[in-house]
Amino acid sequence: MTQAAEPDAERALPERLVTLLTGHLDVEVVPEQLTAATTFESLGMDSLSLMELVVAAEQEFGIVLAEGELDLFPASTLGDAAQAFEHAA
């Protein structure tokens, strides 16, 4: 019997990240549809949107991400962002 390395990977997103996406950045999606595997591209977000997300996260979470510390791309997932923000906090 094999156990998955991250059993909650499909549903364990920080509520603050979901709030940033749906409230501050006006991503039009039902929060329940967002999973760690959701890509920014699938939400219609481009590089500029990702920079806005980083700035908003820094303000909201009170963190400072060093240049190059958080390399998010449209193909990155919400799980990637959540993990990076968690490590920076």
XYZ file of C-alpha atoms in Angstrom:
89
model
C 0.000 0.000 0.000
C 1.466 3.312 -1.081
C 0.682 6.592 0.639
C 0.689 9.839 -1.319
C 3.446 12.255 -0.337
C 0.962 15.142 -0.032
C -2.499 13.749 0.665
C -4.079 17.205 0.983
C -2.374 18.725 -2.059
C -5.663 19.142 -3.896
C -7.422 21.129 -1.175
C -4.918 22.632 1.274
C -4.694 26.260 0.202
C -4.293 29.026 2.776
C -7.516 30.987 3.042
C -5.588 34.272 2.842
C -4.190 33.290 -0.571
C -7.673 32.440 -1.839
C -8.944 35.772 -0.476
C -6.135 37.648 -2.239
C -7.012 36.014 -5.539
C -10.776 36.375 -5.354
C -10.983 39.683 -3.495
C -7.945 41.835 -4.126
C -7.065 40.633 -7.635
C -10.666 40.022 -8.738
C -10.044 36.537 -10.137
C -13.512 35.389 -11.097
C -13.741 31.856 -9.749
C -15.635 30.104 -6.987
C -13.127 29.724 -4.112
C -14.109 26.070 -3.699
C -12.811 25.406 -7.226
C -9.286 26.547 -6.332
C -6.874 23.754 -5.514
C -3.125 23.470 -5.038
C -2.964 22.109 -8.599
C -4.751 25.120 -10.146
C -2.393 27.076 -12.400
C -2.340 30.843 -12.631
C -2.703 30.501 -16.394
C -6.005 28.658 -15.948
C -7.214 31.670 -13.928
C -6.331 34.023 -16.774
C -3.356 35.495 -14.925
C -0.243 36.659 -16.774
C 3.190 37.837 -15.581
C 1.872 41.267 -14.611
C -0.940 39.724 -12.585
C 1.607 37.557 -10.793
C 3.673 40.616 -9.854
C 0.509 42.205 -8.464
C -0.112 39.028 -6.462
C 3.399 39.133 -4.990
C 3.031 42.804 -3.988
C -0.413 42.163 -2.496
C 0.892 39.117 -0.594
C 3.809 41.095 0.804
C 1.407 43.750 2.072
C -1.238 41.328 3.325
C 1.088 38.810 4.975
C 3.711 41.302 6.147
C 6.510 39.459 4.331
C 9.286 40.597 2.047
C 10.289 38.339 -0.814
C 13.822 38.876 -2.061
C 14.321 39.385 -5.796
C 14.320 35.962 -7.419
C 13.144 34.220 -4.246
C 9.697 33.715 -5.686
C 9.756 32.711 -9.309
C 6.116 32.397 -10.314
C 5.097 31.874 -13.900
C 1.652 31.548 -15.484
C 2.207 27.765 -15.483
C 2.984 27.786 -11.733
C 0.344 26.396 -9.399
C -1.399 27.919 -6.423
C 0.365 25.268 -4.362
C 3.729 26.647 -5.537
C 2.726 30.135 -4.415
C 1.319 28.963 -1.087
C 4.528 27.101 -0.319
C 6.725 30.079 -1.251
C 4.649 32.496 0.833
C 4.711 30.090 3.777
C 8.505 29.834 3.678
C 8.867 33.622 3.480
C 6.599 34.286 6.449
